[in-house]
């Protein structure tokens, strides 16, 4: 079977949910692709004050995206930094933890089950035969290295996935991204990108790739991968003399922290199957128009997918898998008395600036009235 089907699969998997602070809708569609490699996670109540949303766009197979959808939010929640209130550090460690967890016997077994290589019953039998070594039971739950078996030397998958995650806690939004899935916020109808597409030709990415011994050909890492950051893709992470964030391809996420306010309408997380067809502002405008007559957010997402689906595979655009999560904030987000509410009619969130820790706290900036863009934004993808 080739890359594309003769007719697209337009059936959609959709869901809606809400809590006292927000509501969300989600929809996914295989489209023209021969297989579905996207995955997502939506947990409006990760804990009593926190919501978690993630979009994962797999390449070379579906297993890494499905693995992230199953485990990444769990690792964020388990982190000591999370318990201490440092969500940015916790989510950053969770991205790296995905690569660690996909190695060895347990990693192989989980990926095999997710990839339908073995059924869950076979996986259970193998787990009984190749049981973990002795030790504290609680430690074994999170330390997969304890499990031994015929695949103990498994170095991890050659396939990979993007990861774009949005975490809402009280009046703060944390966005973590590795790859070219994207998170956009609508503030008073204006679209602002809260993540950066990690393409190999970006200067910072190119420098890391070259220093790690890689090269870029035709816009691809080692002539193969069109992304500079991803979870999985372990063939690009084999230099034992370099830390995880310095490998040819890294799971190291950029993290953006935004103070939410009543001017914030919604956020969108979507894979590049959407962004290849619509700009950030075009999508925000389309959503606002749909919300005038449609209250169900998953239906709005479905209409976006239908809008992006190509009539044929001639151009390639509109032929990818498509996944989108729309998160709408309930008003008021914050009251004027709350010190954390920094929004005003002339302020907007910023995209990431380059910094050693890859963590940026977005603060109000003056809008360029001629262009509608924020001053000091990331020149690699201008604010819209």
mmCIF file of C-alpha atoms in Angstrom:
data_model
loop_
_atom_site.group_PDB
_atom_site.id
_atom_site.type_symbol
_atom_site.label_atom_id
_atom_site.label_comp_id
_atom_site.label_asym_id
_atom_site.label_seq_id
_atom_site.Cartn_x
_atom_site.Cartn_y
_atom_site.Cartn_z
ATOM 1 C CA UNK A 1 0.000 0.000 0.000
ATOM 2 C CA UNK A 2 1.359 3.412 -0.948
ATOM 3 C CA UNK A 3 1.527 6.587 1.101
ATOM 4 C CA UNK A 4 -2.003 7.614 0.084
ATOM 5 C CA UNK A 5 -5.311 5.777 -0.189
ATOM 6 C CA UNK A 6 -7.428 5.818 -3.345
ATOM 7 C CA UNK A 7 -10.214 7.507 -1.344
ATOM 8 C CA UNK A 8 -9.824 9.316 1.992
ATOM 9 C CA UNK A 9 -11.068 7.943 5.285
ATOM 10 C CA UNK A 10 -13.256 10.790 6.526
ATOM 11 C CA UNK A 11 -14.665 9.087 9.616
ATOM 12 C CA UNK A 12 -13.756 11.131 12.666
ATOM 13 C CA UNK A 13 -13.066 10.283 16.280
ATOM 14 C CA UNK A 14 -14.331 13.188 18.375
ATOM 15 C CA UNK A 15 -15.023 14.020 21.995
ATOM 16 C CA UNK A 16 -16.043 16.892 24.248
ATOM 17 C CA UNK A 17 -15.467 17.645 27.908
ATOM 18 C CA UNK A 18 -15.389 20.440 30.438
ATOM 19 C CA UNK A 19 -14.853 21.531 34.006
ATOM 20 C CA UNK A 20 -15.577 24.736 35.904
ATOM 21 C CA UNK A 21 -12.710 26.582 34.197
ATOM 22 C CA UNK A 22 -12.781 25.500 30.549
ATOM 23 C CA UNK A 23 -14.356 23.243 27.977
ATOM 24 C CA UNK A 24 -12.768 21.407 25.077
ATOM 25 C CA UNK A 25 -13.557 19.604 21.857
ATOM 26 C CA UNK A 26 -11.320 17.289 19.878
ATOM 27 C CA UNK A 27 -11.430 15.531 16.541
ATOM 28 C CA UNK A 28 -9.088 13.280 14.554
ATOM 29 C CA UNK A 29 -9.284 12.003 10.988
ATOM 30 C CA UNK A 30 -7.051 9.630 9.018
ATOM 31 C CA UNK A 31 -7.755 11.342 5.697
ATOM 32 C CA UNK A 32 -5.792 10.277 2.623
ATOM 33 C CA UNK A 33 -2.971 8.621 4.560
ATOM 34 C CA UNK A 34 -2.603 4.843 4.431
ATOM 35 C CA UNK A 35 -2.551 4.683 8.240
ATOM 36 C CA UNK A 36 -3.389 6.876 11.223
ATOM 37 C CA UNK A 37 -0.252 7.976 13.073
ATOM 38 C CA UNK A 38 -1.664 10.841 15.187
ATOM 39 C CA UNK A 39 -2.619 10.505 18.842
ATOM 40 C CA UNK A 40 -3.870 12.888 21.501
ATOM 41 C CA UNK A 41 -4.567 13.216 25.218
ATOM 42 C CA UNK A 42 -7.210 15.392 26.898
ATOM 43 C CA UNK A 43 -7.550 15.471 30.684
ATOM 44 C CA UNK A 44 -9.513 18.512 31.885
ATOM 45 C CA UNK A 45 -8.955 17.344 35.472
ATOM 46 C CA UNK A 46 -5.377 16.115 35.652
ATOM 47 C CA UNK A 47 -5.710 17.210 39.261
ATOM 48 C CA UNK A 48 -8.060 19.591 41.070
ATOM 49 C CA UNK A 49 -6.395 22.725 39.642
ATOM 50 C CA UNK A 50 -4.768 21.483 36.437
ATOM 51 C CA UNK A 51 -5.854 20.522 32.915
ATOM 52 C CA UNK A 52 -3.682 18.703 30.365
ATOM 53 C CA UNK A 53 -3.974 18.554 26.577
ATOM 54 C CA UNK A 54 -1.523 17.028 24.121
ATOM 55 C CA UNK A 55 -1.247 16.395 20.382
ATOM 56 C CA UNK A 56 1.247 13.827 19.095
ATOM 57 C CA UNK A 57 2.006 13.454 15.381
ATOM 58 C CA UNK A 58 3.823 10.206 14.657
ATOM 59 C CA UNK A 59 6.184 9.506 11.770
ATOM 60 C CA UNK A 60 7.498 6.150 10.625
ATOM 61 C CA UNK A 61 4.633 4.494 12.499
ATOM 62 C CA UNK A 62 2.011 5.147 15.157
ATOM 63 C CA UNK A 63 3.621 3.616 18.232
ATOM 64 C CA UNK A 64 5.594 6.571 19.629
ATOM 65 C CA UNK A 65 2.623 8.931 19.322
ATOM 66 C CA UNK A 66 0.395 6.387 21.076
ATOM 67 C CA UNK A 67 3.058 5.815 23.732
ATOM 68 C CA UNK A 68 3.200 9.559 24.473
ATOM 69 C CA UNK A 69 -0.593 9.799 24.613
ATOM 70 C CA UNK A 70 -0.629 6.974 27.138
ATOM 71 C CA UNK A 71 2.281 7.922 29.372
ATOM 72 C CA UNK A 72 3.503 11.529 29.021
ATOM 73 C CA UNK A 73 0.828 13.161 31.177
ATOM 74 C CA UNK A 74 1.385 10.480 33.830
ATOM 75 C CA UNK A 75 5.066 11.359 34.011
ATOM 76 C CA UNK A 76 4.269 15.063 34.365
ATOM 77 C CA UNK A 77 1.970 14.269 37.270
ATOM 78 C CA UNK A 78 4.481 11.952 38.980
ATOM 79 C CA UNK A 79 7.387 14.397 38.945
ATOM 80 C CA UNK A 80 8.771 15.857 42.154
ATOM 81 C CA UNK A 81 8.961 19.226 40.405
ATOM 82 C CA UNK A 82 5.234 19.049 39.685
ATOM 83 C CA UNK A 83 4.497 18.452 43.363
ATOM 84 C CA UNK A 84 6.654 21.488 44.167
ATOM 85 C CA UNK A 85 4.706 23.641 41.704
ATOM 86 C CA UNK A 86 7.385 23.748 38.984
ATOM 87 C CA UNK A 87 5.305 22.552 36.055
ATOM 88 C CA UNK A 88 7.746 23.775 33.410
ATOM 89 C CA UNK A 89 10.580 21.623 34.712
ATOM 90 C CA UNK A 90 8.283 18.658 35.298
ATOM 91 C CA UNK A 91 6.962 18.625 31.735
ATOM 92 C CA UNK A 92 10.471 19.086 30.335
ATOM 93 C CA UNK A 93 11.676 16.020 32.242
ATOM 94 C CA UNK A 94 8.605 14.079 31.102
ATOM 95 C CA UNK A 95 9.548 14.647 27.447
ATOM 96 C CA UNK A 96 13.020 13.193 28.043
ATOM 97 C CA UNK A 97 11.518 10.405 30.149
ATOM 98 C CA UNK A 98 9.562 9.156 27.126
ATOM 99 C CA UNK A 99 12.815 8.260 25.353
ATOM 100 C CA UNK A 100 14.122 6.526 28.462
ATOM 101 C CA UNK A 101 10.938 4.510 28.963
ATOM 102 C CA UNK A 102 10.876 3.235 25.378
ATOM 103 C CA UNK A 103 14.184 1.419 25.811
ATOM 104 C CA UNK A 104 14.768 -2.067 27.195
ATOM 105 C CA UNK A 105 12.442 -5.014 27.683
ATOM 106 C CA UNK A 106 9.493 -3.074 29.120
ATOM 107 C CA UNK A 107 9.759 -0.374 26.471
ATOM 108 C CA UNK A 108 9.829 -2.976 23.707
ATOM 109 C CA UNK A 109 6.800 -4.759 25.149
ATOM 110 C CA UNK A 110 4.704 -1.601 25.499
ATOM 111 C CA UNK A 111 5.566 -0.476 21.965
ATOM 112 C CA UNK A 112 4.802 -3.931 20.578
ATOM 113 C CA UNK A 113 1.352 -3.883 22.181
ATOM 114 C CA UNK A 114 0.629 -0.336 21.009
ATOM 115 C CA UNK A 115 1.782 -1.263 17.509
ATOM 116 C CA UNK A 116 -0.400 -4.379 17.465
ATOM 117 C CA UNK A 117 2.708 -6.532 16.987
ATOM 118 C CA UNK A 118 1.593 -8.669 19.904
ATOM 119 C CA UNK A 119 -1.777 -8.692 21.577
ATOM 120 C CA UNK A 120 -2.283 -7.676 25.181
ATOM 121 C CA UNK A 121 -2.670 -11.310 26.270
ATOM 122 C CA UNK A 122 0.728 -12.218 24.788
ATOM 123 C CA UNK A 123 2.217 -9.160 26.455
ATOM 124 C CA UNK A 124 0.837 -10.268 29.798
ATOM 125 C CA UNK A 125 2.307 -13.758 29.340
ATOM 126 C CA UNK A 126 5.710 -12.341 28.430
ATOM 127 C CA UNK A 127 5.502 -10.047 31.442
ATOM 128 C CA UNK A 128 4.953 -13.065 33.662
ATOM 129 C CA UNK A 129 7.851 -14.992 32.125
ATOM 130 C CA UNK A 130 10.265 -12.061 32.175
ATOM 131 C CA UNK A 131 9.351 -10.516 35.495
ATOM 132 C CA UNK A 132 11.065 -7.511 37.146
ATOM 133 C CA UNK A 133 13.948 -8.034 39.527
ATOM 134 C CA UNK A 134 13.433 -7.663 43.246
ATOM 135 C CA UNK A 135 13.111 -4.290 44.895
ATOM 136 C CA UNK A 136 10.533 -1.871 46.166
ATOM 137 C CA UNK A 137 7.229 -2.374 44.343
ATOM 138 C CA UNK A 138 6.594 1.347 43.985
ATOM 139 C CA UNK A 139 10.023 1.845 42.427
ATOM 140 C CA UNK A 140 9.337 -0.891 39.893
ATOM 141 C CA UNK A 141 6.206 0.840 38.685
ATOM 142 C CA UNK A 142 8.231 3.771 37.359
ATOM 143 C CA UNK A 143 11.686 2.276 36.816
ATOM 144 C CA UNK A 144 11.282 0.152 33.731
ATOM 145 C CA UNK A 145 14.945 -0.840 33.747
ATOM 146 C CA UNK A 146 14.078 -3.441 36.394
ATOM 147 C CA UNK A 147 12.281 -5.578 33.815
ATOM 148 C CA UNK A 148 14.515 -8.127 32.086
ATOM 149 C CA UNK A 149 13.923 -10.309 29.051
ATOM 150 C CA UNK A 150 15.005 -11.118 25.508
ATOM 151 C CA UNK A 151 14.690 -7.449 24.523
ATOM 152 C CA UNK A 152 16.605 -5.958 27.460
ATOM 153 C CA UNK A 153 19.129 -4.421 25.036
ATOM 154 C CA UNK A 154 16.455 -2.740 22.919
ATOM 155 C CA UNK A 155 17.762 0.780 22.211
ATOM 156 C CA UNK A 156 14.388 2.307 21.422
ATOM 157 C CA UNK A 157 12.230 2.914 18.348
ATOM 158 C CA UNK A 158 13.492 4.270 15.046
ATOM 159 C CA UNK A 159 10.072 5.858 14.505
ATOM 160 C CA UNK A 160 9.148 9.020 16.370
ATOM 161 C CA UNK A 161 6.559 11.669 17.173
ATOM 162 C CA UNK A 162 6.116 15.361 17.729
ATOM 163 C CA UNK A 163 4.685 16.451 21.067
ATOM 164 C CA UNK A 164 2.774 19.675 21.676
ATOM 165 C CA UNK A 165 1.332 19.969 25.171
ATOM 166 C CA UNK A 166 -0.752 22.642 26.899
ATOM 167 C CA UNK A 167 -1.216 22.613 30.665
ATOM 168 C CA UNK A 168 -3.631 25.025 32.340
ATOM 169 C CA UNK A 169 -3.247 25.619 36.061
ATOM 170 C CA UNK A 170 -5.328 28.381 37.613
ATOM 171 C CA UNK A 171 -4.545 31.458 35.480
ATOM 172 C CA UNK A 172 -1.348 30.161 33.907
ATOM 173 C CA UNK A 173 -0.900 28.345 30.616
ATOM 174 C CA UNK A 174 2.207 26.204 30.074
ATOM 175 C CA UNK A 175 2.981 25.178 26.495
ATOM 176 C CA UNK A 176 5.684 22.589 25.763
ATOM 177 C CA UNK A 177 6.618 21.655 22.221
ATOM 178 C CA UNK A 178 9.079 19.440 20.360
ATOM 179 C CA UNK A 179 8.531 19.186 16.615
ATOM 180 C CA UNK A 180 6.160 20.949 14.233
ATOM 181 C CA UNK A 181 2.777 20.500 15.859
ATOM 182 C CA UNK A 182 1.636 23.900 17.099
ATOM 183 C CA UNK A 183 -0.252 25.686 19.860
ATOM 184 C CA UNK A 184 -1.984 28.989 19.119
ATOM 185 C CA UNK A 185 -3.926 31.282 21.441
ATOM 186 C CA UNK A 186 -6.705 33.631 20.366
ATOM 187 C CA UNK A 187 -6.605 36.859 22.361
ATOM 188 C CA UNK A 188 -9.380 39.269 21.395
ATOM 189 C CA UNK A 189 -9.552 37.458 18.058
ATOM 190 C CA UNK A 190 -5.845 37.891 17.364
ATOM 191 C CA UNK A 191 -3.791 34.717 16.803
ATOM 192 C CA UNK A 192 -0.482 34.330 18.645
ATOM 193 C CA UNK A 193 1.788 31.340 18.218
ATOM 194 C CA UNK A 194 2.887 29.852 21.527
ATOM 195 C CA UNK A 195 5.236 27.288 20.008
ATOM 196 C CA UNK A 196 7.928 27.188 17.355
ATOM 197 C CA UNK A 197 8.122 24.706 14.492
ATOM 198 C CA UNK A 198 11.417 22.883 14.993
ATOM 199 C CA UNK A 199 12.673 22.604 11.437
ATOM 200 C CA UNK A 200 16.299 21.583 10.716
ATOM 201 C CA UNK A 201 17.119 24.839 8.917
ATOM 202 C CA UNK A 202 16.525 26.998 12.015
ATOM 203 C CA UNK A 203 19.897 28.354 13.078
ATOM 204 C CA UNK A 204 19.845 26.959 16.633
ATOM 205 C CA UNK A 205 18.751 23.539 15.383
ATOM 206 C CA UNK A 206 21.303 23.502 12.581
ATOM 207 C CA UNK A 207 24.113 24.355 14.993
ATOM 208 C CA UNK A 208 23.208 21.513 17.369
ATOM 209 C CA UNK A 209 22.800 19.008 14.536
ATOM 210 C CA UNK A 210 26.203 19.821 13.054
ATOM 211 C CA UNK A 211 27.992 19.786 16.415
ATOM 212 C CA UNK A 212 26.523 16.355 17.171
ATOM 213 C CA UNK A 213 27.902 14.954 13.923
ATOM 214 C CA UNK A 214 24.788 15.182 11.790
ATOM 215 C CA UNK A 215 24.096 17.026 8.551
ATOM 216 C CA UNK A 216 21.190 18.621 6.739
ATOM 217 C CA UNK A 217 20.309 17.712 3.171
ATOM 218 C CA UNK A 218 17.234 18.942 1.314
ATOM 219 C CA UNK A 219 15.868 20.382 4.563
ATOM 220 C CA UNK A 220 16.085 17.044 6.371
ATOM 221 C CA UNK A 221 18.279 15.772 9.201
ATOM 222 C CA UNK A 222 20.818 13.389 7.657
ATOM 223 C CA UNK A 223 18.683 13.588 4.521
ATOM 224 C CA UNK A 224 15.903 11.702 6.300
ATOM 225 C CA UNK A 225 13.922 13.460 9.042
ATOM 226 C CA UNK A 226 12.102 16.747 8.422
ATOM 227 C CA UNK A 227 12.110 17.609 12.151
ATOM 228 C CA UNK A 228 14.963 18.732 14.387
ATOM 229 C CA UNK A 229 13.226 17.761 17.637
ATOM 230 C CA UNK A 230 11.053 14.756 18.370
ATOM 231 C CA UNK A 231 10.389 11.996 20.863
ATOM 232 C CA UNK A 232 11.726 8.649 19.652
ATOM 233 C CA UNK A 233 13.879 8.536 16.482
ATOM 234 C CA UNK A 234 16.557 6.835 18.553
ATOM 235 C CA UNK A 235 18.927 6.352 15.610
ATOM 236 C CA UNK A 236 19.684 10.084 15.918
ATOM 237 C CA UNK A 237 20.356 9.865 19.674
ATOM 238 C CA UNK A 238 23.225 7.372 19.859
ATOM 239 C CA UNK A 239 26.151 9.620 20.847
ATOM 240 C CA UNK A 240 27.046 8.397 24.344
ATOM 241 C CA UNK A 241 29.327 11.382 24.901
ATOM 242 C CA UNK A 242 26.523 13.934 24.559
ATOM 243 C CA UNK A 243 23.578 14.684 26.876
ATOM 244 C CA UNK A 244 20.037 14.188 25.607
ATOM 245 C CA UNK A 245 19.533 17.855 24.741
ATOM 246 C CA UNK A 246 22.667 17.939 22.532
ATOM 247 C CA UNK A 247 21.920 14.925 20.328
ATOM 248 C CA UNK A 248 21.381 15.260 16.571
ATOM 249 C CA UNK A 249 17.638 15.080 17.233
ATOM 250 C CA UNK A 250 16.430 15.905 20.731
ATOM 251 C CA UNK A 251 13.189 15.581 22.674
ATOM 252 C CA UNK A 252 14.061 18.811 24.516
ATOM 253 C CA UNK A 253 10.890 20.949 24.455
ATOM 254 C CA UNK A 254 10.601 24.701 24.224
ATOM 255 C CA UNK A 255 8.377 25.863 27.066
ATOM 256 C CA UNK A 256 6.263 29.004 27.064
ATOM 257 C CA UNK A 257 4.405 30.301 30.125
ATOM 258 C CA UNK A 258 1.489 32.676 29.591
ATOM 259 C CA UNK A 259 -0.611 34.580 32.115
ATOM 260 C CA UNK A 260 -4.234 34.093 31.073
ATOM 261 C CA UNK A 261 -6.880 36.796 31.295
ATOM 262 C CA UNK A 262 -10.406 37.615 30.185
ATOM 263 C CA UNK A 263 -9.262 38.689 26.714
ATOM 264 C CA UNK A 264 -8.216 35.100 25.979
ATOM 265 C CA UNK A 265 -10.816 33.285 23.885
ATOM 266 C CA UNK A 266 -9.363 29.824 23.295
ATOM 267 C CA UNK A 267 -6.257 27.846 22.427
ATOM 268 C CA UNK A 268 -5.790 25.386 19.583
ATOM 269 C CA UNK A 269 -3.377 22.463 19.514
ATOM 270 C CA UNK A 270 -3.041 20.780 16.133
ATOM 271 C CA UNK A 271 -0.671 18.707 14.039
ATOM 272 C CA UNK A 272 0.887 19.994 10.825
ATOM 273 C CA UNK A 273 -1.901 18.378 8.815
ATOM 274 C CA UNK A 274 -3.911 21.450 9.849
ATOM 275 C CA UNK A 275 -1.173 24.085 9.736
ATOM 276 C CA UNK A 276 -0.091 23.055 6.232
ATOM 277 C CA UNK A 277 -3.539 24.175 5.060
ATOM 278 C CA UNK A 278 -4.344 27.185 7.244
ATOM 279 C CA UNK A 279 -2.292 29.904 8.895
ATOM 280 C CA UNK A 280 -2.720 30.539 12.607
ATOM 281 C CA UNK A 281 -4.847 33.626 11.985
ATOM 282 C CA UNK A 282 -6.940 31.908 9.322
ATOM 283 C CA UNK A 283 -7.747 29.102 11.738
ATOM 284 C CA UNK A 284 -8.599 31.492 14.577
ATOM 285 C CA UNK A 285 -10.882 33.486 12.267
ATOM 286 C CA UNK A 286 -12.566 30.295 11.037
ATOM 287 C CA UNK A 287 -13.196 29.098 14.601
ATOM 288 C CA UNK A 288 -14.671 32.440 15.673
ATOM 289 C CA UNK A 289 -17.006 32.341 12.684
ATOM 290 C CA UNK A 290 -18.122 28.781 13.479
ATOM 291 C CA UNK A 291 -18.732 29.593 17.145
ATOM 292 C CA UNK A 292 -21.373 32.127 16.141
ATOM 293 C CA UNK A 293 -23.727 29.278 15.234
ATOM 294 C CA UNK A 294 -22.185 26.118 16.741
ATOM 295 C CA UNK A 295 -21.762 25.522 20.464
ATOM 296 C CA UNK A 296 -20.312 22.007 20.338
ATOM 297 C CA UNK A 297 -16.536 22.365 20.130
ATOM 298 C CA UNK A 298 -15.877 18.933 18.629
ATOM 299 C CA UNK A 299 -18.199 19.848 15.760
ATOM 300 C CA UNK A 300 -16.149 22.993 15.169
ATOM 301 C CA UNK A 301 -13.017 20.813 15.059
ATOM 302 C CA UNK A 302 -14.694 18.453 12.586
ATOM 303 C CA UNK A 303 -15.526 21.387 10.326
ATOM 304 C CA UNK A 304 -11.879 22.465 10.395
ATOM 305 C CA UNK A 305 -10.799 18.971 9.336
ATOM 306 C CA UNK A 306 -13.341 18.961 6.501
ATOM 307 C CA UNK A 307 -12.171 22.428 5.474
ATOM 308 C CA UNK A 308 -8.542 21.222 5.288
ATOM 309 C CA UNK A 309 -9.142 17.881 3.541
ATOM 310 C CA UNK A 310 -7.918 18.007 -0.048
ATOM 311 C CA UNK A 311 -10.206 16.886 -2.905
ATOM 312 C CA UNK A 312 -7.312 14.840 -4.318
ATOM 313 C CA UNK A 313 -3.689 13.929 -3.564
ATOM 314 C CA UNK A 314 -2.215 15.935 -6.434
ATOM 315 C CA UNK A 315 -0.698 18.741 -4.341
ATOM 316 C CA UNK A 316 -0.024 16.834 -1.107
ATOM 317 C CA UNK A 317 -1.491 19.588 1.063
ATOM 318 C CA UNK A 318 -4.600 18.500 2.916
ATOM 319 C CA UNK A 319 -3.634 14.843 2.559
ATOM 320 C CA UNK A 320 -2.070 14.235 5.973
ATOM 321 C CA UNK A 321 -3.574 12.801 9.155
ATOM 322 C CA UNK A 322 -5.363 15.570 11.049
ATOM 323 C CA UNK A 323 -5.818 16.045 14.787
ATOM 324 C CA UNK A 324 -7.010 19.152 16.599
ATOM 325 C CA UNK A 325 -7.945 20.090 20.155
ATOM 326 C CA UNK A 326 -9.901 23.298 20.815
ATOM 327 C CA UNK A 327 -9.898 24.568 24.414
ATOM 328 C CA UNK A 328 -12.252 27.441 25.232
ATOM 329 C CA UNK A 329 -11.871 29.398 28.455
ATOM 330 C CA UNK A 330 -14.938 30.162 30.530
ATOM 331 C CA UNK A 331 -15.269 33.822 31.524
ATOM 332 C CA UNK A 332 -14.212 35.427 33.710
ATOM 333 C CA UNK A 333 -10.793 33.795 33.745
ATOM 334 C CA UNK A 334 -9.624 36.132 36.474
ATOM 335 C CA UNK A 335 -10.836 39.146 38.392
ATOM 336 C CA UNK A 336 -9.099 42.552 38.479
ATOM 337 C CA UNK A 337 -8.171 41.889 42.097
ATOM 338 C CA UNK A 338 -5.999 38.922 41.108
ATOM 339 C CA UNK A 339 -2.370 39.923 40.767
ATOM 340 C CA UNK A 340 -1.779 37.230 38.153
ATOM 341 C CA UNK A 341 -4.147 38.855 35.681
ATOM 342 C CA UNK A 342 -1.820 40.939 33.512
ATOM 343 C CA UNK A 343 -3.886 41.280 30.372
ATOM 344 C CA UNK A 344 -4.944 44.564 28.835
ATOM 345 C CA UNK A 345 -6.190 45.614 25.426
ATOM 346 C CA UNK A 346 -2.636 46.438 24.312
ATOM 347 C CA UNK A 347 -0.878 43.353 25.649
ATOM 348 C CA UNK A 348 -0.267 39.986 24.080
ATOM 349 C CA UNK A 349 1.638 36.777 24.721
ATOM 350 C CA UNK A 350 5.074 36.307 23.223
ATOM 351 C CA UNK A 351 6.547 33.343 21.444
ATOM 352 C CA UNK A 352 9.782 31.892 22.724
ATOM 353 C CA UNK A 353 13.045 33.738 22.770
ATOM 354 C CA UNK A 354 16.262 31.739 22.637
ATOM 355 C CA UNK A 355 17.507 31.008 26.145
ATOM 356 C CA UNK A 356 19.591 28.245 27.735
ATOM 357 C CA UNK A 357 16.744 26.722 29.727
ATOM 358 C CA UNK A 358 14.216 26.802 26.863
ATOM 359 C CA UNK A 359 11.658 28.290 29.254
ATOM 360 C CA UNK A 360 10.056 31.633 28.491
ATOM 361 C CA UNK A 361 7.604 33.525 30.675
ATOM 362 C CA UNK A 362 5.361 35.533 28.393
ATOM 363 C CA UNK A 363 4.769 39.092 29.590
ATOM 364 C CA UNK A 364 2.637 41.883 28.134
ATOM 365 C CA UNK A 365 4.216 43.646 25.172
ATOM 366 C CA UNK A 366 3.245 46.672 23.149
ATOM 367 C CA UNK A 367 1.467 45.766 19.929
ATOM 368 C CA UNK A 368 2.797 47.106 16.656
ATOM 369 C CA UNK A 369 -0.368 48.866 15.518
ATOM 370 C CA UNK A 370 0.705 48.799 11.846
ATOM 371 C CA UNK A 371 1.336 45.074 11.670
ATOM 372 C CA UNK A 372 -0.713 43.863 14.616
ATOM 373 C CA UNK A 373 2.357 41.993 15.831
ATOM 374 C CA UNK A 374 4.157 42.034 19.129
ATOM 375 C CA UNK A 375 7.538 43.656 19.375
ATOM 376 C CA UNK A 376 10.337 41.312 20.349
ATOM 377 C CA UNK A 377 8.689 38.177 18.931
ATOM 378 C CA UNK A 378 10.449 35.196 17.394
ATOM 379 C CA UNK A 379 11.527 36.105 13.897
ATOM 380 C CA UNK A 380 11.489 32.451 12.808
ATOM 381 C CA UNK A 381 7.694 32.541 12.814
ATOM 382 C CA UNK A 382 6.202 36.022 13.189
ATOM 383 C CA UNK A 383 3.228 36.599 15.425
ATOM 384 C CA UNK A 384 0.065 36.958 13.416
#
